[in-house]
Coordinates of C-alpha atoms in Angstrom, one line a residue:
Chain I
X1 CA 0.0 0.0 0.0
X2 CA 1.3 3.3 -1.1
X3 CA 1.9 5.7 2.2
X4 CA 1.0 9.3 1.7
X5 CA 4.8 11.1 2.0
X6 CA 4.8 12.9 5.6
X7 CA 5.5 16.3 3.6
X8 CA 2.3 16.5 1.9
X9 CA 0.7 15.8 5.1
X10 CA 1.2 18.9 6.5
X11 CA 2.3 18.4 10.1
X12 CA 4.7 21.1 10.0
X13 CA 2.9 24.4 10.3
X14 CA 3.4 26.9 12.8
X15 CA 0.3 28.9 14.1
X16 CA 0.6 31.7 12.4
X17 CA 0.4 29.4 9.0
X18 CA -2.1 27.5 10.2
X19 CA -4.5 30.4 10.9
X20 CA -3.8 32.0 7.6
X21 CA -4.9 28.9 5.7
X22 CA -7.9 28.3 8.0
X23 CA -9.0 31.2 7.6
X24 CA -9.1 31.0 3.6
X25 CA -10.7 27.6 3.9
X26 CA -13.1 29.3 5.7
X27 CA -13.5 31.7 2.8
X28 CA -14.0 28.9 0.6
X29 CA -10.5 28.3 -1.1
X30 CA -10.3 25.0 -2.3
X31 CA -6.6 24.4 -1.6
X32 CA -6.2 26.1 1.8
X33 CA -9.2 23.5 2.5
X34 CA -7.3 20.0 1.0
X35 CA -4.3 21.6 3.5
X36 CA -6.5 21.7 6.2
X37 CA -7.3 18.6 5.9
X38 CA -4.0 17.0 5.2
X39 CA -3.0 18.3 8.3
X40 CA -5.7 17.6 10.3
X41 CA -5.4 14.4 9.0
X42 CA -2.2 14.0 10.3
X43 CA -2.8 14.8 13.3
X44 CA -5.7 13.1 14.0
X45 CA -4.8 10.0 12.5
X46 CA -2.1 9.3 15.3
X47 CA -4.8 9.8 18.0
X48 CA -7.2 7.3 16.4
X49 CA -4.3 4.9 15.9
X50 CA -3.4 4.2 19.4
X51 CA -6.9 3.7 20.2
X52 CA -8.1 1.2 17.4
X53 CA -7.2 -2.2 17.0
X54 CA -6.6 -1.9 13.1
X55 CA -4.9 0.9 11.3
X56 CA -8.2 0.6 8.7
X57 CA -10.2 1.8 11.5
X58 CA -8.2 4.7 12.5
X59 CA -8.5 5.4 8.9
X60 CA -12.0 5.2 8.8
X61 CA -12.3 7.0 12.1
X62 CA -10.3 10.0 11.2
X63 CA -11.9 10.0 7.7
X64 CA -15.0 10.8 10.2
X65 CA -13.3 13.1 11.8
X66 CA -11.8 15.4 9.2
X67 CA -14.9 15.2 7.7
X68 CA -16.2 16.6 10.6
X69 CA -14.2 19.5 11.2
X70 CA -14.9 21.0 7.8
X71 CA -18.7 20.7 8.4
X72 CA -18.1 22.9 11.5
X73 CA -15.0 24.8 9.7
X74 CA -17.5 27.5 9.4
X75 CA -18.2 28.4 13.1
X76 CA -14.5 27.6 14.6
X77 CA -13.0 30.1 16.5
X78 CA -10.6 29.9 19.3
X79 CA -7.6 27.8 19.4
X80 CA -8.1 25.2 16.3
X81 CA -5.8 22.3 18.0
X82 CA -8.0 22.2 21.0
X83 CA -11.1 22.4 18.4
X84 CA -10.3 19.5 16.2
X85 CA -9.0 17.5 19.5
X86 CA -12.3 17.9 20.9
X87 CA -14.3 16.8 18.1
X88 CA -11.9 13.8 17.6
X89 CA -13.1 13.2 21.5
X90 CA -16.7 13.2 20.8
X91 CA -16.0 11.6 17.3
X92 CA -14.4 8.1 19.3
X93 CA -17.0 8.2 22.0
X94 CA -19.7 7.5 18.9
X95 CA -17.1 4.7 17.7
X96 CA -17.2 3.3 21.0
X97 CA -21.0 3.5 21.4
X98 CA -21.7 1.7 17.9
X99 CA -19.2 -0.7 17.9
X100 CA -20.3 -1.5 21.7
X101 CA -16.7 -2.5 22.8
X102 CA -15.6 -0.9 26.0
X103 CA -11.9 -0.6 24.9
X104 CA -11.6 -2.2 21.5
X105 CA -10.2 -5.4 23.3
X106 CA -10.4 -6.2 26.7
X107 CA -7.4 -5.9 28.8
X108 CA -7.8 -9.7 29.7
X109 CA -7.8 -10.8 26.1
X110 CA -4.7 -8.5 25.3
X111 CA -3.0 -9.8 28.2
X112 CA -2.8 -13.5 26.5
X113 CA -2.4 -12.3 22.7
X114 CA 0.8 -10.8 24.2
X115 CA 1.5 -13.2 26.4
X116 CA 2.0 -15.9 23.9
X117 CA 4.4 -13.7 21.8
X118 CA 6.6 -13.2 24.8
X119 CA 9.4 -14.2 23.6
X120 CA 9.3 -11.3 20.7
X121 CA 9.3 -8.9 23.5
X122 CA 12.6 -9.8 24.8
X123 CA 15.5 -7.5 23.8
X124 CA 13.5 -6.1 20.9
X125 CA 12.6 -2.4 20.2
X126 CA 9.7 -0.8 21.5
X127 CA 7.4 -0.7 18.4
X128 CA 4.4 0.8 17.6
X129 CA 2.5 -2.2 17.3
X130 CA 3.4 -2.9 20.8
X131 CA 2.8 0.8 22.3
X132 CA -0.6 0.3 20.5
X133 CA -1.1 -2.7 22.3
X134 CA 0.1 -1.9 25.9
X135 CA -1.6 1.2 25.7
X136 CA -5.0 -0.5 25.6
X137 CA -4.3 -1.3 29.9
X138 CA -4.7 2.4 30.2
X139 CA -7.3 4.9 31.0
X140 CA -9.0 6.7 28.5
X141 CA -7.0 10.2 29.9
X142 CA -3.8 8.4 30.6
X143 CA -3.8 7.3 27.0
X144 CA -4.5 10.7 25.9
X145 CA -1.8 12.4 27.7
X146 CA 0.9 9.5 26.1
X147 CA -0.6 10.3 22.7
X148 CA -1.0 14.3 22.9
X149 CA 2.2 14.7 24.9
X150 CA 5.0 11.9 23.7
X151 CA 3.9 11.0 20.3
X152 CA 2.6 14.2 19.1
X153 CA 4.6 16.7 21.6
X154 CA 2.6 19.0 22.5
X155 CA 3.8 20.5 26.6
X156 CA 1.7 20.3 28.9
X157 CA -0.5 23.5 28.7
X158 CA -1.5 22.5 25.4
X159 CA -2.5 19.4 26.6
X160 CA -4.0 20.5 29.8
X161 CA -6.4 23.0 27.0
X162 CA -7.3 20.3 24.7
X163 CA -8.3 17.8 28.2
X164 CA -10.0 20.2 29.6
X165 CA -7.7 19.9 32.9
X166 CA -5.3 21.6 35.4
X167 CA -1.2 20.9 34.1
X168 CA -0.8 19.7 37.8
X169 CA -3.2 16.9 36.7
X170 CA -1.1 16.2 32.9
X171 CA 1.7 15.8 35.2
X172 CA 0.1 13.3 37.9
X173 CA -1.7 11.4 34.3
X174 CA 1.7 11.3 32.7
X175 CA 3.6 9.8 35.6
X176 CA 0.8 7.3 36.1
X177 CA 0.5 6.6 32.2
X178 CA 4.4 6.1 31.9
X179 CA 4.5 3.7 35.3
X180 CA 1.6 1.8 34.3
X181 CA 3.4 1.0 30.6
X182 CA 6.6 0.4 31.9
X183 CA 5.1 -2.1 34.6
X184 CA 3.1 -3.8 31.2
X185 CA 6.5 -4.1 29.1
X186 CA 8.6 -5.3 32.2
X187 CA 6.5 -8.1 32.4
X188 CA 6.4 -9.4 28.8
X189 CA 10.6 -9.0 29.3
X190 CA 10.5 -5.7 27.3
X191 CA 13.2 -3.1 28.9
X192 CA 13.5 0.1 27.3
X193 CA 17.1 1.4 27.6
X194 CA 19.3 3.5 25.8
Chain R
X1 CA 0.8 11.4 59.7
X2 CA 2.9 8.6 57.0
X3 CA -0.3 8.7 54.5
X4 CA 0.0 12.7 53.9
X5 CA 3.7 12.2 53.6
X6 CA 3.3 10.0 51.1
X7 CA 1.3 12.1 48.8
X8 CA 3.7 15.1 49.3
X9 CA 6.4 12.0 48.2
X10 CA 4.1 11.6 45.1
X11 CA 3.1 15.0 43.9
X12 CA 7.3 16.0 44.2
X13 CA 7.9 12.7 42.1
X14 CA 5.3 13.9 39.4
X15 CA 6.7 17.4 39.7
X16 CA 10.4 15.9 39.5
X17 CA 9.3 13.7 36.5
X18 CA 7.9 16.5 34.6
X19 CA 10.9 18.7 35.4
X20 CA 13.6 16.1 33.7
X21 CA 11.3 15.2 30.6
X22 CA 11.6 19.0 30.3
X23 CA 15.1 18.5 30.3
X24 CA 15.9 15.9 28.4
X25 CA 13.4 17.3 25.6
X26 CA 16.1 20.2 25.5
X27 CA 19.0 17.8 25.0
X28 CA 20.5 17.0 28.3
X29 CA 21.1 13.2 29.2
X30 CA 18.8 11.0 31.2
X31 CA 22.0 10.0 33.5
X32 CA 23.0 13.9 33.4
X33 CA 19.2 15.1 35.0
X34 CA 18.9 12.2 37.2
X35 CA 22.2 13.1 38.8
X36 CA 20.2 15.8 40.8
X37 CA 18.1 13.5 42.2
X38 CA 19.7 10.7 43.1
X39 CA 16.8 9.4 45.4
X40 CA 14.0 9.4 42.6
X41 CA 16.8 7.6 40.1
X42 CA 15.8 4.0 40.2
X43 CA 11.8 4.6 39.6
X44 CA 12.3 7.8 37.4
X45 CA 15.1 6.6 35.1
X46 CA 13.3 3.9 33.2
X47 CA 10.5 6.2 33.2
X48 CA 11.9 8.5 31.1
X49 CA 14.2 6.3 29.1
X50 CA 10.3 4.9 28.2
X51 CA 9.0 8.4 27.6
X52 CA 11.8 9.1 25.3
X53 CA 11.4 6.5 23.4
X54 CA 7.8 6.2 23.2
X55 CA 8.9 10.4 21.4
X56 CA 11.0 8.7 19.2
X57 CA 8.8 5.7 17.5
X58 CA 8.0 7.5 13.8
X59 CA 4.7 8.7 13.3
X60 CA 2.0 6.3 12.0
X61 CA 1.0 7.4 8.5
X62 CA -2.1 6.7 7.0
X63 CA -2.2 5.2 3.4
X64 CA -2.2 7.8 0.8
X65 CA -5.6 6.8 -0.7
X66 CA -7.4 7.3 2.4
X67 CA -6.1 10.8 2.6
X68 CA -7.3 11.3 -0.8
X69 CA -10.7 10.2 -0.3
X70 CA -10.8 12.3 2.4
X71 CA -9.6 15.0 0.9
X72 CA -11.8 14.5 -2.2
X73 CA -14.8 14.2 0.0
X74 CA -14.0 16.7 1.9
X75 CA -13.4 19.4 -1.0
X76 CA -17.1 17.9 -2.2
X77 CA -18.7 18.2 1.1
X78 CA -17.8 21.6 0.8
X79 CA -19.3 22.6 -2.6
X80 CA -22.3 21.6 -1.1
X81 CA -22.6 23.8 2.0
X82 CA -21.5 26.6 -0.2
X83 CA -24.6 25.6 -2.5
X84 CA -27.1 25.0 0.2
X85 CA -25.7 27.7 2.7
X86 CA -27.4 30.8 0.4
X87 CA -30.7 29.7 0.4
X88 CA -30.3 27.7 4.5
X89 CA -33.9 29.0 6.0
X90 CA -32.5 26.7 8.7
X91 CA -29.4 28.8 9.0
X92 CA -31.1 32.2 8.9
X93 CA -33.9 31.8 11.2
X94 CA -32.9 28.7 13.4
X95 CA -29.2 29.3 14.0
X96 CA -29.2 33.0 14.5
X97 CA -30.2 34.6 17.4
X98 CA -30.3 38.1 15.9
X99 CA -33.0 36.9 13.3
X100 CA -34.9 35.0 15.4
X101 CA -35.2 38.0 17.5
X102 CA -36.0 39.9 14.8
X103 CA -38.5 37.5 13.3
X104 CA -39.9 37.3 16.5
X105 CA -40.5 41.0 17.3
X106 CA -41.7 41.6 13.7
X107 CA -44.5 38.8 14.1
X108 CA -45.6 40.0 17.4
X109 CA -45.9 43.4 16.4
X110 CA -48.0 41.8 13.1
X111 CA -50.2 40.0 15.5
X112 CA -50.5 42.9 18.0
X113 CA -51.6 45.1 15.0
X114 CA -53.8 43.0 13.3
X115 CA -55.5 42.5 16.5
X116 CA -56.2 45.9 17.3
X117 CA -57.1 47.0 14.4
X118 CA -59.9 44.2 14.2
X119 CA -61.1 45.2 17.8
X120 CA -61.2 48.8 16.6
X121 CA -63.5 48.3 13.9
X122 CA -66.8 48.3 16.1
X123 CA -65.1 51.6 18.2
X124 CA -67.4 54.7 18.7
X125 CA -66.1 58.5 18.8
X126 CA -64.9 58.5 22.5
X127 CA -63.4 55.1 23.0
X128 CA -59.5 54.3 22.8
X129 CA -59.7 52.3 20.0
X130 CA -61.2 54.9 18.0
X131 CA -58.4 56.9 16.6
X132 CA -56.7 53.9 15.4
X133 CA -60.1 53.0 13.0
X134 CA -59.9 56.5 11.8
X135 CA -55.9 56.4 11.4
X136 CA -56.7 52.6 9.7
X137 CA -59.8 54.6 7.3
X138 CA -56.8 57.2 6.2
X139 CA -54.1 54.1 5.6
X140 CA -57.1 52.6 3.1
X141 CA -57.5 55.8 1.6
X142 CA -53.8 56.4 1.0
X143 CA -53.3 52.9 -0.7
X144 CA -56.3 53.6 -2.8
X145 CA -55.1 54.9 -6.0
X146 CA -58.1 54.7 -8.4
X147 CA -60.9 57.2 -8.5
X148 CA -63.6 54.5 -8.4
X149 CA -62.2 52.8 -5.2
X150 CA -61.8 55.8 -3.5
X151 CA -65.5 56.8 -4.2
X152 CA -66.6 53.8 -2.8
X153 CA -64.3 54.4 0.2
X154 CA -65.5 57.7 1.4
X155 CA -69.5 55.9 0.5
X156 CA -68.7 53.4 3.3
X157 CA -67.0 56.0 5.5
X158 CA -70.0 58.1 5.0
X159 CA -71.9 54.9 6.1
X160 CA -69.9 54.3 9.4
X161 CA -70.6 57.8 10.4
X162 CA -73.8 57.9 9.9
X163 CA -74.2 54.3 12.1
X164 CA -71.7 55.5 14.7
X165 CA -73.6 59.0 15.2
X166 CA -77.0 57.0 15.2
X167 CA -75.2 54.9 18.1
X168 CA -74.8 58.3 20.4
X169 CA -78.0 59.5 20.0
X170 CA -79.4 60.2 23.2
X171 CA -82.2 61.7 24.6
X172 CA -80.9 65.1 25.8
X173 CA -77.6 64.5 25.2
X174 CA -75.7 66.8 23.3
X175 CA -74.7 65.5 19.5
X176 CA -70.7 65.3 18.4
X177 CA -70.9 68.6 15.9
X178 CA -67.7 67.1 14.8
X179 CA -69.2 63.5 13.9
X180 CA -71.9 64.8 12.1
X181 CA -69.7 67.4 10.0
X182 CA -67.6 64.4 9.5
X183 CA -70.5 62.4 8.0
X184 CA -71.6 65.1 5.6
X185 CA -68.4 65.6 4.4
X186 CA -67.4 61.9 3.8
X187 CA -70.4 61.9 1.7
X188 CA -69.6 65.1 -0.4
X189 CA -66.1 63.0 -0.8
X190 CA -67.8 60.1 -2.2
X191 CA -70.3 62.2 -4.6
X192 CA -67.2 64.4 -6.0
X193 CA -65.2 60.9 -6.6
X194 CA -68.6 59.9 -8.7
X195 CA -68.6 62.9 -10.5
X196 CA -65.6 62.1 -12.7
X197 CA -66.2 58.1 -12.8
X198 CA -67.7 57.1 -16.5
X199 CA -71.5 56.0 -16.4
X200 CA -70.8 52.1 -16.0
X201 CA -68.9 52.4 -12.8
X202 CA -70.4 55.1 -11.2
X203 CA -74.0 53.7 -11.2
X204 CA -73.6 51.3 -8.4
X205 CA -72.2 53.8 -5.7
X206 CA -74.8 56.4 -6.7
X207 CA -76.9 53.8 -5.5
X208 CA -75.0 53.3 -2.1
X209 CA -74.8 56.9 -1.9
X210 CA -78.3 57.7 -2.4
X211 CA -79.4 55.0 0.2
X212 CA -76.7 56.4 2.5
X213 CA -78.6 60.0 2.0
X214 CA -81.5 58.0 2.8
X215 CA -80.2 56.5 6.1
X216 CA -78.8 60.0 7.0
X217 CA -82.4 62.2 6.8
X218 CA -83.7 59.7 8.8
X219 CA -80.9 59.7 11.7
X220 CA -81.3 63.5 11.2
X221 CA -84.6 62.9 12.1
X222 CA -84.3 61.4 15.0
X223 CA -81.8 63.5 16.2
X224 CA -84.1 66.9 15.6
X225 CA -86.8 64.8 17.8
X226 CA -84.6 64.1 20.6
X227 CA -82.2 67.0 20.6
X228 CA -81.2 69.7 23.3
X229 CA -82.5 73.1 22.6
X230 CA -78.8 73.9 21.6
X231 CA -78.5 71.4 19.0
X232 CA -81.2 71.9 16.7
X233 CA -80.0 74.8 14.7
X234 CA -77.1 72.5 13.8
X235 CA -78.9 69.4 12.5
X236 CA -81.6 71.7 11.0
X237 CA -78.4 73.0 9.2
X238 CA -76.9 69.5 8.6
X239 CA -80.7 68.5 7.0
X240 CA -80.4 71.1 4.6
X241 CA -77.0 70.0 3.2
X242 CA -78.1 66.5 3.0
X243 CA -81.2 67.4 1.5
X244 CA -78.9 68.9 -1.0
X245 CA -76.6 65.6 -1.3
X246 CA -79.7 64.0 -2.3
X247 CA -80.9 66.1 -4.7
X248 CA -77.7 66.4 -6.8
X249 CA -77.4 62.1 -6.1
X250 CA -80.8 62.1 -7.8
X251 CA -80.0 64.1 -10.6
X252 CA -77.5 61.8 -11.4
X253 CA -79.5 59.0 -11.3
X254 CA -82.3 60.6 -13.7
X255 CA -79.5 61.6 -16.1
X256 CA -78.1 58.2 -15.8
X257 CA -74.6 59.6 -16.6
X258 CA -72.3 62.1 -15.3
X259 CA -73.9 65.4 -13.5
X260 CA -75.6 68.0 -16.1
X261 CA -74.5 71.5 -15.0
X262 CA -78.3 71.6 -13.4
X263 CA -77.2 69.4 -10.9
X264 CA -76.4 71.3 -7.8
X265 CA -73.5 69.3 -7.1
X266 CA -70.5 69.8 -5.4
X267 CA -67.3 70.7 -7.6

């Protein structure tokens, strides 16, 4: 399968290019709009990834989403990150609800799917097949702040603004997110060291 | 005593933790930041050796085609607001506060208006109503812009008057002066209108005018009968002029056409 190269997708623009092109899409220009959502794309398609079981759903799911975003586009003001992160929040709380599965997989059933491939585990990278995976044994806002803060870097008043919660409680989420993966890996012989 | 000092332990660990992933982002080595805080090393260095490398793991890209889809459908979905947005009742009136307010207030005051002005339609000189019938009478007249609808106008004008004075008559009471001037003269409005009309049109409100005449004397009548000493000068006056209304009204009903200059009609 062809991948789309990480240039066209847009993940590079600073605010200031990002609000000029929004706000042209929002005039109706037809390529400030595709840029939108190539970037928007981007960004949202690492959130739905660690939170899916297959990469077709995050597809699917952010397809939704971006989808979304230019069906509002319209009425957005404010800061646009926090914007598309909370339709994206709303947007998986639907995919939950219709595909009535409390986490995608059950921790339990996770637990012996990885189990079995043990062995892998040892003395091998951290991919992100497994991140995908051990991240399913954590809280919905745990797994946020791991996604919003480690994969896609934002600090932590960012994310704080797009959770909707104090940066004394990003820190305390963070902390626990990191222990609880760590205390995952360790067991299936996984040791990240540098 | 040992529980709170345990959550002071845990909120300087989180604190800590944030602090060196702050550092290392900017370039410093795990070992390096850890150094500081030798007591938090063994839980806090496979932390961020984890955190560091869970930054480093490339970004998972979508395929292109599903980007393109998106795109495409995106670029489509757009078209389509544009297209429906210009004519979006729902977005005008539903959406916007403004316009609903506006909507709002204009229907209540089209409500409130038509209501009064229904209730004022069966108002007598005197009541509060009253002036709005008369101001409604003028708006009618304004809109009118043909001679034939305004001679019908002023015939039922001349009507109302004539019913509202016959209303107020009283024994002993003294007549409005100004309602009765106003009913002579609403009927010398409607016979000058006539007066130009051609034969075919003006036949049928000769006929309303002549009954109205009619109606009139016989109010007038009634009024001489029951009047205060005071008044009767003035309706003796007012039966004079509408015996005159009716002579020129049957003039033009013998001639069957437009007054002859015999006619003593008004100009």
């Amino acid at each position: 399968m062809k991948k789309y190269p990480s240039l066209l997708l847009r993940r590079d623009l600073d605010e200031d290019e990002l609000r000029r092109i929004v706000d042209e899409a929002k005039k109706g220009d037809k390529d400030a709009l595709s840029q939108v959502c190539s970037y928007v794309y981007s960004r949202i398609y690492s959130y739905t990834f660690y939170r899916v079981n297959q990469p077709e759903d995050a597809e699917d799911l952010t397809s939704e989403i971006v989808l979304k975003v230019v069906k509002a586009l319209s009425k957005q003001r404010g800061n646009f990150h926090a914007w598309i992160y909370k339709i994206a929040k709303h947007a998986l709380i639907d995919f939950y609800r219709k595909r009535a599965v409390r986490r995608e997989t059950s921790l339990s059933d996770m637990s012996h799917e990885v189990a079995d491939k043990s062995v892998d585990f040892a003395q091998q990278a951290l991919t992100r097949e497994r991140l995908r995976k051990g991240m399913h044994g954590l809280t919905e806002e745990q797994r946020q702040v791991i996604i919003l803060k480690f994969i896609e870097g934002y600090n932590n008043s960012e994310v704080a603004e797009f959770m909707g919660k104090s940066v004394g409680a990003v820190k305390v989420l963070q902390f626990r997110a990191l222990r609880a993966l760590r205390g995952y890996f360790s067991k299936r012989g996984y040791e990240s060291k540098d | 005593m040992v529980i709170f000092r345990n959550e002071v332990m845990k909120a300087k660990i989180e604190e800590i933790f944030d602090r060196l992933i702050a550092e290392v982002r900017k370039g410093r080595s795990v070992d390096d930041c850890l150094h500081e805080y030798a007591e938090y090393a063994d839980e806090l260095k496979p932390l961020l050796y984890l955190a560091n490398t869970i930054n480093d793991l490339p970004k998972p890209e979508p395929s292109a085609e599903a980007v393109e889809a998106t795109i495409k459908q995106a670029r489509a979905l757009s078209s389509e607001q544009k297209t429906s947005k210009r004519f979006s009742f729902r977005e005008i009136f539903i959406l916007n506060p403004v316009m609903v307010r506006v909507f709002a207030i204009v229907l209540l005051i089209l409500v409130f208006g038509v209501a009064t002005v229904s209730l004022s339609a069966n108002s007598l000189p005197g009541d509060v109503l009253y002036p709005v019938k008369i101001a409604t009478e003028r708006v009618q007249l304004l809109l009118t812009i043909d001679i034939e609808g305004k001679a019908r106008l002023h015939a039922v004008f001349a009507d109302k008057r004539t019913d509202e004075f016959a209303s107020l008559l009283e024994p002993g009471v003294e007549i409005s002066e100004a309602l009765l001037a106003e009913m002579l003269h609403q009927t010398d409005l409607a016979i000058a209108c006539v007066v130009v009309l051609d034969e075919e049109s003006a036949a049928e409100i000769i006929d309303q005018i002549a009954e109205c005449c009619h109606r009139q004397m016989a109010v007038l009548e009634k009024a001489r009968d029951c009047a205060c000493e005071v008044d009767i000068a003035v309706i003796e006056e007012a039966m004079q002029e509408c015996v005159e209304q009716r002579e020129c009204i049957e003039c033009m009903q013998q001639n069957n056409e437009s007054p002859s200059t015999d006619c003593s009609c008004p100009e």
